[in-house]
PDB file of C-alpha atoms and ligand atoms in Angstrom:
ATOM      1  CA  MET A1245      -0.095  -0.054  -0.090  1.00  0.00           C
ATOM      2  CA  THR A1246       1.772   3.540  -1.166  1.00  0.00           C
ATOM      3  CA  LEU A1247       0.180   6.816  -0.408  1.00  0.00           C
ATOM      4  CA  LYS A1248       3.437   8.291  -2.021  1.00  0.00           C
ATOM      5  CA  GLY A1249       2.488  11.452  -4.073  1.00  0.00           C
ATOM      6  CA  LYS A1250      -0.897  12.059  -2.064  1.00  0.00           C
ATOM      7  CA  THR A1251      -0.215  15.203   0.759  1.00  0.00           C
ATOM      8  CA  ALA A1252      -2.658  14.505   4.090  1.00  0.00           C
ATOM      9  CA  VAL A1253      -3.908  16.884   6.245  1.00  0.00           C
ATOM     10  CA  VAL A1254      -4.859  15.804  10.026  1.00  0.00           C
ATOM     11  CA  THR A1255      -6.257  18.112  12.075  1.00  0.00           C
ATOM     12  CA  GLY A1256      -4.993  18.106  16.013  1.00  0.00           C
ATOM     13  CA  SER A1257      -2.251  15.375  15.525  1.00  0.00           C
ATOM     14  CA  ASN A1258       0.572  16.633  17.888  1.00  0.00           C
ATOM     15  CA  SER A1259      -0.229  13.877  20.242  1.00  0.00           C
ATOM     16  CA  GLY A1260      -2.424  10.889  20.853  1.00  0.00           C
ATOM     17  CA  ILE A1261      -4.605   9.629  18.080  1.00  0.00           C
ATOM     18  CA  GLY A1262      -3.676  12.298  15.199  1.00  0.00           C
ATOM     19  CA  LEU A1263       0.220  11.975  15.713  1.00  0.00           C
ATOM     20  CA  GLY A1264      -0.431   7.815  15.600  1.00  0.00           C
ATOM     21  CA  ILE A1265      -2.991   8.479  12.375  1.00  0.00           C
ATOM     22  CA  VAL A1266       0.130  11.270  10.872  1.00  0.00           C
ATOM     23  CA  LYS A1267       2.523   8.440  11.499  1.00  0.00           C
ATOM     24  CA  ALA A1268       0.417   5.673  10.015  1.00  0.00           C
ATOM     25  CA  LEU A1269      -0.128   7.687   6.674  1.00  0.00           C
ATOM     26  CA  ALA A1270       3.736   9.027   6.544  1.00  0.00           C
ATOM     27  CA  ALA A1271       4.403   5.414   6.870  1.00  0.00           C
ATOM     28  CA  ALA A1272       2.584   4.504   3.917  1.00  0.00           C
ATOM     29  CA  GLY A1273       4.250   7.349   1.936  1.00  0.00           C
ATOM     30  CA  ALA A1274       2.345  10.162   2.504  1.00  0.00           C
ATOM     31  CA  ASP A1275       3.110  14.116   2.591  1.00  0.00           C
ATOM     32  CA  VAL A1276       1.816  15.444   6.456  1.00  0.00           C
ATOM     33  CA  VAL A1277       0.335  18.537   7.359  1.00  0.00           C
ATOM     34  CA  LEU A1278       0.666  18.106  11.199  1.00  0.00           C
ATOM     35  CA  ASN A1279      -1.738  20.729  13.010  1.00  0.00           C
ATOM     36  CA  SER A1280      -2.705  21.957  16.473  1.00  0.00           C
ATOM     37  CA  PHE A1281      -3.754  25.228  18.073  1.00  0.00           C
ATOM     38  CA  THR A1282       0.421  25.917  19.411  1.00  0.00           C
ATOM     39  CA  ASP A1283       3.018  27.264  17.906  1.00  0.00           C
ATOM     40  CA  ARG A1284       5.844  26.106  19.660  1.00  0.00           C
ATOM     41  CA  ASP A1285       9.549  24.442  18.724  1.00  0.00           C
ATOM     42  CA  GLU A1286       8.608  20.955  19.466  1.00  0.00           C
ATOM     43  CA  ASP A1287       5.530  21.190  17.122  1.00  0.00           C
ATOM     44  CA  HIS A1288       7.746  22.084  14.625  1.00  0.00           C
ATOM     45  CA  ALA A1289      10.750  19.731  15.654  1.00  0.00           C
ATOM     46  CA  LEU A1290       8.183  16.650  15.550  1.00  0.00           C
ATOM     47  CA  ALA A1291       7.073  17.383  11.719  1.00  0.00           C
ATOM     48  CA  GLU A1292      10.930  17.165  11.312  1.00  0.00           C
ATOM     49  CA  SER A1293      11.108  14.148  13.037  1.00  0.00           C
ATOM     50  CA  ILE A1294       8.600  12.328  11.126  1.00  0.00           C
ATOM     51  CA  ALA A1295      10.001  13.233   7.764  1.00  0.00           C
ATOM     52  CA  LYS A1296      13.172  12.134   8.688  1.00  0.00           C
ATOM     53  CA  GLU A1297      12.099   8.566   9.985  1.00  0.00           C
ATOM     54  CA  HIS A1298       9.691   8.028   6.339  1.00  0.00           C
ATOM     55  CA  GLY A1299      11.236   9.763   3.919  1.00  0.00           C
ATOM     56  CA  VAL A1300       8.440  12.366   3.200  1.00  0.00           C
ATOM     57  CA  THR A1301       7.471  15.553   3.317  1.00  0.00           C
ATOM     58  CA  ALA A1302       6.284  16.335   6.876  1.00  0.00           C
ATOM     59  CA  ARG A1303       4.879  20.387   7.705  1.00  0.00           C
ATOM     60  CA  TYR A1304       3.380  21.529  11.002  1.00  0.00           C
ATOM     61  CA  ILE A1305       0.775  24.111  10.485  1.00  0.00           C
ATOM     62  CA  ALA A1306      -0.838  25.862  13.439  1.00  0.00           C
ATOM     63  CA  ALA A1307      -4.487  26.906  13.120  1.00  0.00           C
ATOM     64  CA  ASP A1308      -6.781  26.844  16.050  1.00  0.00           C
ATOM     65  CA  MET A1309      -9.592  24.299  15.231  1.00  0.00           C
ATOM     66  CA  SER A1310     -12.215  26.368  16.993  1.00  0.00           C
ATOM     67  CA  LYS A1311     -12.356  29.609  14.480  1.00  0.00           C
ATOM     68  CA  GLY A1312     -13.589  28.870  11.152  1.00  0.00           C
ATOM     69  CA  ASP A1313     -11.038  31.228   9.342  1.00  0.00           C
ATOM     70  CA  ASP A1314      -8.322  28.901  11.127  1.00  0.00           C
ATOM     71  CA  CYS A1315      -9.863  25.552   9.610  1.00  0.00           C
ATOM     72  CA  ARG A1316      -9.992  26.766   6.079  1.00  0.00           C
ATOM     73  CA  ALA A1317      -6.757  28.569   6.225  1.00  0.00           C
ATOM     74  CA  LEU A1318      -5.220  25.252   7.614  1.00  0.00           C
ATOM     75  CA  VAL A1319      -5.746  23.570   4.754  1.00  0.00           C
ATOM     76  CA  ALA A1320      -5.520  26.675   2.030  1.00  0.00           C
ATOM     77  CA  LYS A1321      -2.336  26.559   3.926  1.00  0.00           C
ATOM     78  CA  ALA A1322      -1.356  23.053   2.728  1.00  0.00           C
ATOM     79  CA  GLY A1323      -1.465  23.377  -0.722  1.00  0.00           C
ATOM     80  CA  ALA A1324      -2.611  20.400  -1.513  1.00  0.00           C
ATOM     81  CA  CYS A1325      -5.445  18.093   0.364  1.00  0.00           C
ATOM     82  CA  ASP A1326      -5.460  14.166  -0.720  1.00  0.00           C
ATOM     83  CA  ILE A1327      -6.210  12.794   2.446  1.00  0.00           C
ATOM     84  CA  LEU A1328      -8.156  15.145   5.290  1.00  0.00           C
ATOM     85  CA  VAL A1329      -8.413  13.519   8.895  1.00  0.00           C
ATOM     86  CA  ASN A1330     -10.864  15.412  10.882  1.00  0.00           C
ATOM     87  CA  ASN A1331      -9.433  14.572  14.157  1.00  0.00           C
ATOM     88  CA  ALA A1332      -9.030  17.439  16.794  1.00  0.00           C
ATOM     89  CA  GLY A1333     -11.411  17.191  19.807  1.00  0.00           C
ATOM     90  CA  ILE A1334     -11.895  18.092  23.229  1.00  0.00           C
ATOM     91  CA  GLN A1335     -14.067  16.952  26.485  1.00  0.00           C
ATOM     92  CA  HIS A1336     -16.009  18.114  28.983  1.00  0.00           C
ATOM     93  CA  VAL A1337     -18.449  16.505  31.454  1.00  0.00           C
ATOM     94  CA  ALA A1338     -21.426  17.857  33.095  1.00  0.00           C
ATOM     95  CA  PRO A1339     -24.993  18.052  33.671  1.00  0.00           C
ATOM     96  CA  ILE A1340     -27.201  19.443  30.523  1.00  0.00           C
ATOM     97  CA  ASP A1341     -28.693  21.661  33.433  1.00  0.00           C
ATOM     98  CA  GLU A1342     -24.982  22.905  34.181  1.00  0.00           C
ATOM     99  CA  PHE A1343     -23.184  22.516  31.835  1.00  0.00           C
ATOM    100  CA  PRO A1344     -20.810  25.950  31.091  1.00  0.00           C
ATOM    101  CA  VAL A1345     -22.383  27.420  27.768  1.00  0.00           C
ATOM    102  CA  ASP A1346     -18.776  28.110  26.456  1.00  0.00           C
ATOM    103  CA  LYS A1347     -17.468  24.576  26.834  1.00  0.00           C
ATOM    104  CA  TRP A1348     -20.816  23.768  24.781  1.00  0.00           C
ATOM    105  CA  ASN A1349     -19.887  25.933  22.242  1.00  0.00           C
ATOM    106  CA  ALA A1350     -16.112  25.077  21.871  1.00  0.00           C
ATOM    107  CA  ILE A1351     -17.248  21.621  21.921  1.00  0.00           C
ATOM    108  CA  ILE A1352     -19.505  21.865  18.982  1.00  0.00           C
ATOM    109  CA  ALA A1353     -16.683  24.659  17.195  1.00  0.00           C
ATOM    110  CA  ILE A1354     -13.690  22.271  17.441  1.00  0.00           C
ATOM    111  CA  ASN A1355     -15.739  18.852  17.422  1.00  0.00           C
ATOM    112  CA  LEU A1356     -17.876  19.263  14.858  1.00  0.00           C
ATOM    113  CA  SER A1357     -17.793  22.907  12.853  1.00  0.00           C
ATOM    114  CA  SER A1358     -14.191  22.410  12.184  1.00  0.00           C
ATOM    115  CA  ALA A1359     -14.656  19.464  10.100  1.00  0.00           C
ATOM    116  CA  PHE A1360     -17.423  21.173   7.818  1.00  0.00           C
ATOM    117  CA  HIS A1361     -15.016  24.718   7.188  1.00  0.00           C
ATOM    118  CA  THR A1362     -12.081  21.982   6.476  1.00  0.00           C
ATOM    119  CA  THR A1363     -13.816  19.639   4.358  1.00  0.00           C
ATOM    120  CA  ALA A1364     -15.735  22.773   2.277  1.00  0.00           C
ATOM    121  CA  VAL A1365     -11.818  23.631   1.315  1.00  0.00           C
ATOM    122  CA  ALA A1366     -10.418  20.270   0.984  1.00  0.00           C
ATOM    123  CA  LEU A1367     -13.132  18.740  -1.474  1.00  0.00           C
ATOM    124  CA  PRO A1368     -12.875  21.207  -4.417  1.00  0.00           C
ATOM    125  CA  MET A1369      -8.737  20.026  -4.283  1.00  0.00           C
ATOM    126  CA  MET A1370      -9.627  16.421  -4.018  1.00  0.00           C
ATOM    127  CA  ARG A1371     -12.553  17.106  -7.210  1.00  0.00           C
ATOM    128  CA  LYS A1372     -10.071  18.464  -8.889  1.00  0.00           C
ATOM    129  CA  ALA A1373      -7.201  15.927  -8.142  1.00  0.00           C
ATOM    130  CA  GLY A1374      -9.715  13.310  -8.750  1.00  0.00           C
ATOM    131  CA  TRP A1375      -9.346  11.367  -5.943  1.00  0.00           C
ATOM    132  CA  GLY A1376     -10.054  12.530  -2.275  1.00  0.00           C
ATOM    133  CA  ARG A1377     -10.342  10.731   1.113  1.00  0.00           C
ATOM    134  CA  VAL A1378     -12.094  12.325   4.058  1.00  0.00           C
ATOM    135  CA  VAL A1379     -11.684  10.456   7.518  1.00  0.00           C
ATOM    136  CA  ASN A1380     -13.557  11.875  10.515  1.00  0.00           C
ATOM    137  CA  ILE A1381     -12.846  10.402  13.772  1.00  0.00           C
ATOM    138  CA  SER A1382     -16.095  10.660  15.524  1.00  0.00           C
ATOM    139  CA  SER A1383     -16.128   7.599  18.703  1.00  0.00           C
ATOM    140  CA  ALA A1384     -18.240   5.072  20.180  1.00  0.00           C
ATOM    141  CA  HIS A1385     -20.288   7.875  21.798  1.00  0.00           C
ATOM    142  CA  GLY A1386     -21.698   8.862  17.672  1.00  0.00           C
ATOM    143  CA  LEU A1387     -23.089   6.150  18.211  1.00  0.00           C
ATOM    144  CA  THR A1388     -23.856   5.764  21.530  1.00  0.00           C
ATOM    145  CA  ALA A1389     -24.546   7.865  24.326  1.00  0.00           C
ATOM    146  CA  SER A1390     -23.590   8.416  28.237  1.00  0.00           C
ATOM    147  CA  PRO A1391     -24.916  10.670  30.898  1.00  0.00           C
ATOM    148  CA  PHE A1392     -23.170  14.123  31.320  1.00  0.00           C
ATOM    149  CA  LYS A1393     -20.885  14.623  28.131  1.00  0.00           C
ATOM    150  CA  SER A1394     -24.115  16.037  26.372  1.00  0.00           C
ATOM    151  CA  ALA A1395     -21.922  18.275  23.797  1.00  0.00           C
ATOM    152  CA  TYR A1396     -19.328  16.043  23.165  1.00  0.00           C
ATOM    153  CA  ILE A1397     -22.135  13.408  22.107  1.00  0.00           C
ATOM    154  CA  ALA A1398     -23.996  15.630  20.138  1.00  0.00           C
ATOM    155  CA  ALA A1399     -21.002  16.740  18.166  1.00  0.00           C
ATOM    156  CA  LYS A1400     -20.374  13.183  17.237  1.00  0.00           C
ATOM    157  CA  HIS A1401     -23.407  12.046  16.196  1.00  0.00           C
ATOM    158  CA  GLY A1402     -23.755  14.867  14.260  1.00  0.00           C
ATOM    159  CA  ILE A1403     -19.915  14.371  12.762  1.00  0.00           C
ATOM    160  CA  VAL A1404     -21.418  11.169  11.607  1.00  0.00           C
ATOM    161  CA  GLY A1405     -23.880  12.727   9.878  1.00  0.00           C
ATOM    162  CA  LEU A1406     -21.928  15.039   8.056  1.00  0.00           C
ATOM    163  CA  SER A1407     -19.589  12.021   6.914  1.00  0.00           C
ATOM    164  CA  LYS A1408     -22.744  10.861   5.241  1.00  0.00           C
ATOM    165  CA  THR A1409     -23.885  14.234   3.493  1.00  0.00           C
ATOM    166  CA  THR A1410     -20.320  14.720   2.306  1.00  0.00           C
ATOM    167  CA  ALA A1411     -19.856  10.483   1.043  1.00  0.00           C
ATOM    168  CA  LEU A1412     -23.769  11.974  -0.748  1.00  0.00           C
ATOM    169  CA  GLU A1413     -22.098  14.579  -2.047  1.00  0.00           C
ATOM    170  CA  THR A1414     -18.918  13.397  -3.824  1.00  0.00           C
ATOM    171  CA  ALA A1415     -20.502   9.275  -4.529  1.00  0.00           C
ATOM    172  CA  GLY A1416     -18.517   8.536  -7.784  1.00  0.00           C
ATOM    173  CA  GLN A1417     -15.869  11.327  -8.008  1.00  0.00           C
ATOM    174  CA  GLY A1418     -13.202   8.762  -6.692  1.00  0.00           C
ATOM    175  CA  ILE A1419     -14.079  10.408  -3.769  1.00  0.00           C
ATOM    176  CA  THR A1420     -15.138   8.989  -0.170  1.00  0.00           C
ATOM    177  CA  CYS A1421     -15.770   9.786   3.778  1.00  0.00           C
ATOM    178  CA  ASN A1422     -15.955   8.021   5.838  1.00  0.00           C
ATOM    179  CA  ALA A1423     -16.282   8.062  10.364  1.00  0.00           C
ATOM    180  CA  ILE A1424     -14.095   5.968  12.312  1.00  0.00           C
ATOM    181  CA  CYS A1425     -15.501   5.290  15.936  1.00  0.00           C
ATOM    182  CA  PRO A1426     -13.157   4.541  18.875  1.00  0.00           C
ATOM    183  CA  GLY A1427     -13.660   3.364  21.567  1.00  0.00           C
ATOM    184  CA  TYR A1428     -11.194   4.027  24.600  1.00  0.00           C
ATOM    185  CA  VAL A1429      -7.891   3.922  23.129  1.00  0.00           C
ATOM    186  CA  LEU A1430      -4.563   4.373  25.353  1.00  0.00           C
ATOM    187  CA  THR A1431      -3.250   7.888  24.748  1.00  0.00           C
ATOM    188  CA  PRO A1432      -0.767   9.802  26.550  1.00  0.00           C
ATOM    189  CA  LEU A1433      -3.966  11.443  28.101  1.00  0.00           C
ATOM    190  CA  VAL A1434      -6.075   8.487  29.325  1.00  0.00           C
ATOM    191  CA  GLU A1435      -2.113   6.805  30.445  1.00  0.00           C
ATOM    192  CA  ALA A1436      -2.188  10.108  33.050  1.00  0.00           C
ATOM    193  CA  GLN A1437      -5.845   9.239  34.528  1.00  0.00           C
ATOM    194  CA  ILE A1438      -4.419   5.359  35.650  1.00  0.00           C
ATOM    195  CA  PRO A1439      -2.584   6.584  38.721  1.00  0.00           C
ATOM    196  CA  ASP A1440      -5.517   8.623  39.355  1.00  0.00           C
ATOM    197  CA  GLN A1441      -7.993   6.490  39.140  1.00  0.00           C
ATOM    198  CA  MET A1442      -6.168   3.653  40.919  1.00  0.00           C
ATOM    199  CA  LYS A1443      -5.885   5.541  43.839  1.00  0.00           C
ATOM    200  CA  THR A1444      -9.752   6.519  43.995  1.00  0.00           C
ATOM    201  CA  HIS A1445     -10.473   3.195  43.810  1.00  0.00           C
ATOM    202  CA  ASN A1446      -7.565   1.586  45.400  1.00  0.00           C
ATOM    203  CA  MET A1447      -7.126  -0.545  42.756  1.00  0.00           C
ATOM    204  CA  GLY A1448      -3.840  -2.163  40.943  1.00  0.00           C
ATOM    205  CA  ARG A1449      -3.267  -1.366  37.243  1.00  0.00           C
ATOM    206  CA  GLU A1450      -4.564  -3.582  35.285  1.00  0.00           C
ATOM    207  CA  GLU A1451      -7.797  -3.522  37.882  1.00  0.00           C
ATOM    208  CA  VAL A1452      -8.575  -0.128  37.176  1.00  0.00           C
ATOM    209  CA  ILE A1453      -8.017  -0.601  33.707  1.00  0.00           C
ATOM    210  CA  LYS A1454     -10.219  -3.103  33.193  1.00  0.00           C
ATOM    211  CA  LYS A1455     -12.679  -3.192  36.088  1.00  0.00           C
ATOM    212  CA  VAL A1456     -13.299   1.007  35.706  1.00  0.00           C
ATOM    213  CA  MET A1457     -11.949   2.093  32.296  1.00  0.00           C
ATOM    214  CA  LEU A1458     -13.022  -0.371  30.500  1.00  0.00           C
ATOM    215  CA  GLU A1459     -15.998  -1.520  31.760  1.00  0.00           C
ATOM    216  CA  ARG A1460     -18.580  -0.880  28.437  1.00  0.00           C
ATOM    217  CA  GLN A1461     -15.487  -2.352  26.636  1.00  0.00           C
ATOM    218  CA  PRO A1462     -16.426  -6.075  26.187  1.00  0.00           C
ATOM    219  CA  SER A1463     -12.495  -7.032  25.113  1.00  0.00           C
ATOM    220  CA  ARG A1464     -11.038  -4.944  28.164  1.00  0.00           C
ATOM    221  CA  GLU A1465      -8.797  -3.580  25.684  1.00  0.00           C
ATOM    222  CA  PHE A1466      -7.845  -0.377  25.090  1.00  0.00           C
ATOM    223  CA  ALA A1467      -7.364   0.150  21.103  1.00  0.00           C
ATOM    224  CA  THR A1468      -4.278   1.609  20.578  1.00  0.00           C
ATOM    225  CA  VAL A1469      -3.307   4.835  18.043  1.00  0.00           C
ATOM    226  CA  GLU A1470      -1.169   2.419  15.511  1.00  0.00           C
ATOM    227  CA  GLN A1471      -4.738   0.306  15.406  1.00  0.00           C
ATOM    228  CA  LEU A1472      -6.389   4.082  14.229  1.00  0.00           C
ATOM    229  CA  GLY A1473      -3.407   4.911  11.760  1.00  0.00           C
ATOM    230  CA  GLY A1474      -4.130   1.098  10.880  1.00  0.00           C
ATOM    231  CA  THR A1475      -7.647   1.799   9.441  1.00  0.00           C
ATOM    232  CA  THR A1476      -7.342   5.139   8.340  1.00  0.00           C
ATOM    233  CA  VAL A1477      -4.633   3.777   6.029  1.00  0.00           C
ATOM    234  CA  PHE A1478      -7.133   1.028   5.290  1.00  0.00           C
ATOM    235  CA  LEU A1479      -9.974   3.667   4.429  1.00  0.00           C
ATOM    236  CA  CYS A1480      -7.348   5.219   1.813  1.00  0.00           C
ATOM    237  CA  SER A1481      -6.358   2.205  -0.039  1.00  0.00           C
ATOM    238  CA  ASP A1482      -8.526   0.874  -3.133  1.00  0.00           C
ATOM    239  CA  ALA A1483      -9.660  -2.072  -1.604  1.00  0.00           C
ATOM    240  CA  ALA A1484     -12.374   0.435   0.456  1.00  0.00           C
ATOM    241  CA  ALA A1485     -12.658   2.695  -2.930  1.00  0.00           C
ATOM    242  CA  GLN A1486     -16.102   1.751  -2.607  1.00  0.00           C
ATOM    243  CA  ILE A1487     -16.839   2.295   1.627  1.00  0.00           C
ATOM    244  CA  THR A1488     -18.376   5.676   1.543  1.00  0.00           C
ATOM    245  CA  GLY A1489     -20.754   7.193   4.464  1.00  0.00           C
ATOM    246  CA  THR A1490     -20.186   4.643   7.231  1.00  0.00           C
ATOM    247  CA  THR A1491     -18.803   4.382  10.055  1.00  0.00           C
ATOM    248  CA  ILE A1492     -15.975   1.936  10.685  1.00  0.00           C
ATOM    249  CA  SER A1493     -16.005   0.907  15.052  1.00  0.00           C
ATOM    250  CA  VAL A1494     -12.580   0.200  16.455  1.00  0.00           C
ATOM    251  CA  ASP A1495     -13.917  -0.053  19.795  1.00  0.00           C
ATOM    252  CA  GLY A1496     -13.628  -4.404  21.316  1.00  0.00           C
ATOM    253  CA  GLY A1497     -17.153  -4.624  21.235  1.00  0.00           C
ATOM    254  CA  TRP A1498     -18.423  -1.585  22.978  1.00  0.00           C
ATOM    255  CA  THR A1499     -21.142  -0.592  19.880  1.00  0.00           C
ATOM    256  CA  ALA A1500     -22.506  -4.531  19.946  1.00  0.00           C
ATOM    257  CA  MET A1501     -24.077  -4.046  23.356  1.00  0.00           C
TER     258      MET A1501
HETATM  259  P1  LIG B1744      -5.824  14.375  22.299  1.00  0.00           P
HETATM  260  O1  LIG B1744      -6.131  15.429  23.400  1.00  0.00           O
HETATM  261  O2  LIG B1744      -4.359  13.664  22.637  1.00  0.00           O
HETATM  262  O3  LIG B1744      -5.650  14.594  21.115  1.00  0.00           O
HETATM  263  C1  LIG B1744      -6.430  15.652  20.654  1.00  0.00           C
HETATM  264  C2  LIG B1744      -5.750  16.847  19.895  1.00  0.00           C
HETATM  265  O4  LIG B1744      -6.771  17.869  19.708  1.00  0.00           O
HETATM  266  C3  LIG B1744      -4.445  17.624  20.234  1.00  0.00           C
HETATM  267  O5  LIG B1744      -3.766  17.218  19.433  1.00  0.00           O
HETATM  268  C4  LIG B1744      -4.616  18.680  20.813  1.00  0.00           C
HETATM  269  O6  LIG B1744      -3.651  19.866  20.825  1.00  0.00           O
HETATM  270  C5  LIG B1744      -5.747  19.144  19.535  1.00  0.00           C
HETATM  271  N1  LIG B1744      -6.483  20.163  19.579  1.00  0.00           N
HETATM  272  C6  LIG B1744      -7.489  20.623  20.194  1.00  0.00           C
HETATM  273  N2  LIG B1744      -8.315  21.731  20.737  1.00  0.00           N
HETATM  274  C7  LIG B1744      -8.002  22.009  19.361  1.00  0.00           C
HETATM  275  C8  LIG B1744      -8.002  23.715  18.957  1.00  0.00           C
HETATM  276  N3  LIG B1744      -8.421  24.648  19.015  1.00  0.00           N
HETATM  277  N4  LIG B1744      -7.568  22.970  17.498  1.00  0.00           N
HETATM  278  C9  LIG B1744      -6.514  22.596  17.268  1.00  0.00           C
HETATM  279  N5  LIG B1744      -6.047  21.277  17.299  1.00  0.00           N
HETATM  280  C10 LIG B1744      -6.832  21.099  18.849  1.00  0.00           C
HETATM  281  O7  LIG B1744      -7.092  13.435  22.488  1.00  0.00           O
HETATM  282  P2  LIG B1744      -7.350  12.430  21.493  1.00  0.00           P
HETATM  283  O8  LIG B1744      -7.805  10.932  22.452  1.00  0.00           O
HETATM  284  O9  LIG B1744      -5.998  11.238  20.564  1.00  0.00           O
HETATM  285  O10 LIG B1744      -8.308  12.625  20.589  1.00  0.00           O
HETATM  286  C11 LIG B1744      -8.519  12.763  19.324  1.00  0.00           C
HETATM  287  C12 LIG B1744      -9.174  12.214  18.848  1.00  0.00           C
HETATM  288  O11 LIG B1744     -10.200  11.311  18.962  1.00  0.00           O
HETATM  289  C13 LIG B1744     -10.617  13.381  19.271  1.00  0.00           C
HETATM  290  O12 LIG B1744     -11.700  13.729  17.972  1.00  0.00           O
HETATM  291  C14 LIG B1744     -11.537  12.379  20.427  1.00  0.00           C
HETATM  292  O13 LIG B1744     -13.170  13.022  20.365  1.00  0.00           O
HETATM  293  C15 LIG B1744     -11.618  11.314  19.766  1.00  0.00           C
HETATM  294  N6  LIG B1744     -11.434   9.988  20.421  1.00  0.00           N
HETATM  295  C16 LIG B1744     -11.002  10.384  21.833  1.00  0.00           C
HETATM  296  C17 LIG B1744     -11.176   8.238  22.419  1.00  0.00           C
HETATM  297  C18 LIG B1744     -10.066   7.930  23.100  1.00  0.00           C
HETATM  298  O14 LIG B1744     -10.245   7.115  24.133  1.00  0.00           O
HETATM  299  N7  LIG B1744      -9.121   8.451  23.290  1.00  0.00           N
HETATM  300  C19 LIG B1744     -12.323   7.555  21.717  1.00  0.00           C
HETATM  301  C20 LIG B1744     -13.010   8.058  21.220  1.00  0.00           C
HETATM  302  C21 LIG B1744     -13.040   9.631  20.208  1.00  0.00           C
END
């Protein structure tokens, strides 16, 4: 599988799942554009290290995915966008009647509206090239709900709907759009929560992972960023050319229950 000659833009990719996806796409030969809202030396150094490791072009472009103009500018500055991965996301947990309005607005902007803006700029580029892949990172929470995560769940269900509409508007044009729905993924952020959870529940690492954190994930195993990267590369392959407008769950059986 080679993605040589393709340019991939991955939003929110200086850590976690986004970074895992960037690495997998670069390993498959794609030139990559990394993004987050920060503009630190280490962000640019990360892109340089990926370029060196995989022999591809890797750039870091700072853009705040809570701002529509920044989202559009990211894709425009990339100059080419054969593969667009809308991954940037944040979370806030509170009951609906206490949910801070600014948090609601930020989650809808970053987790949902950003994908509308980036896709709007990317599709004309993809149509011109006669080939394109849009991969939206939704969640098991794009298909099911939990209490206290109203904004996140609304946004993640929303991105599944946006993926379907994007697929219909691009069908037969060499372009596909799908949503990946991960369950619990072991990212640095999740890893950092383990010691606190161990203390709170007075349990060892394995027990807290299996009984508390992965309570809803029947495999009782985290998905990994490498698996999310592999799923994204698959969606970019010829084998996936007729897979469009659908969701792929990477959730250890969560949504089977
Ligand atoms: P993470 O916090 O490690 O990564 C989020 C990325 O988004 C970071 O690179 C961060 O810098 C970036 N980001 C945040 N706000 C931004 C903004 N305003 N502008 C640009 N970039 C911004 O978290 P993650 O777990 O890797 O999450 C990545 C995606 O996967 C999110 O959409 C998340 O909802 C989804 N997801 C995660 C899990 C999980 O268990 N970790 C499960 C399902 C879905």
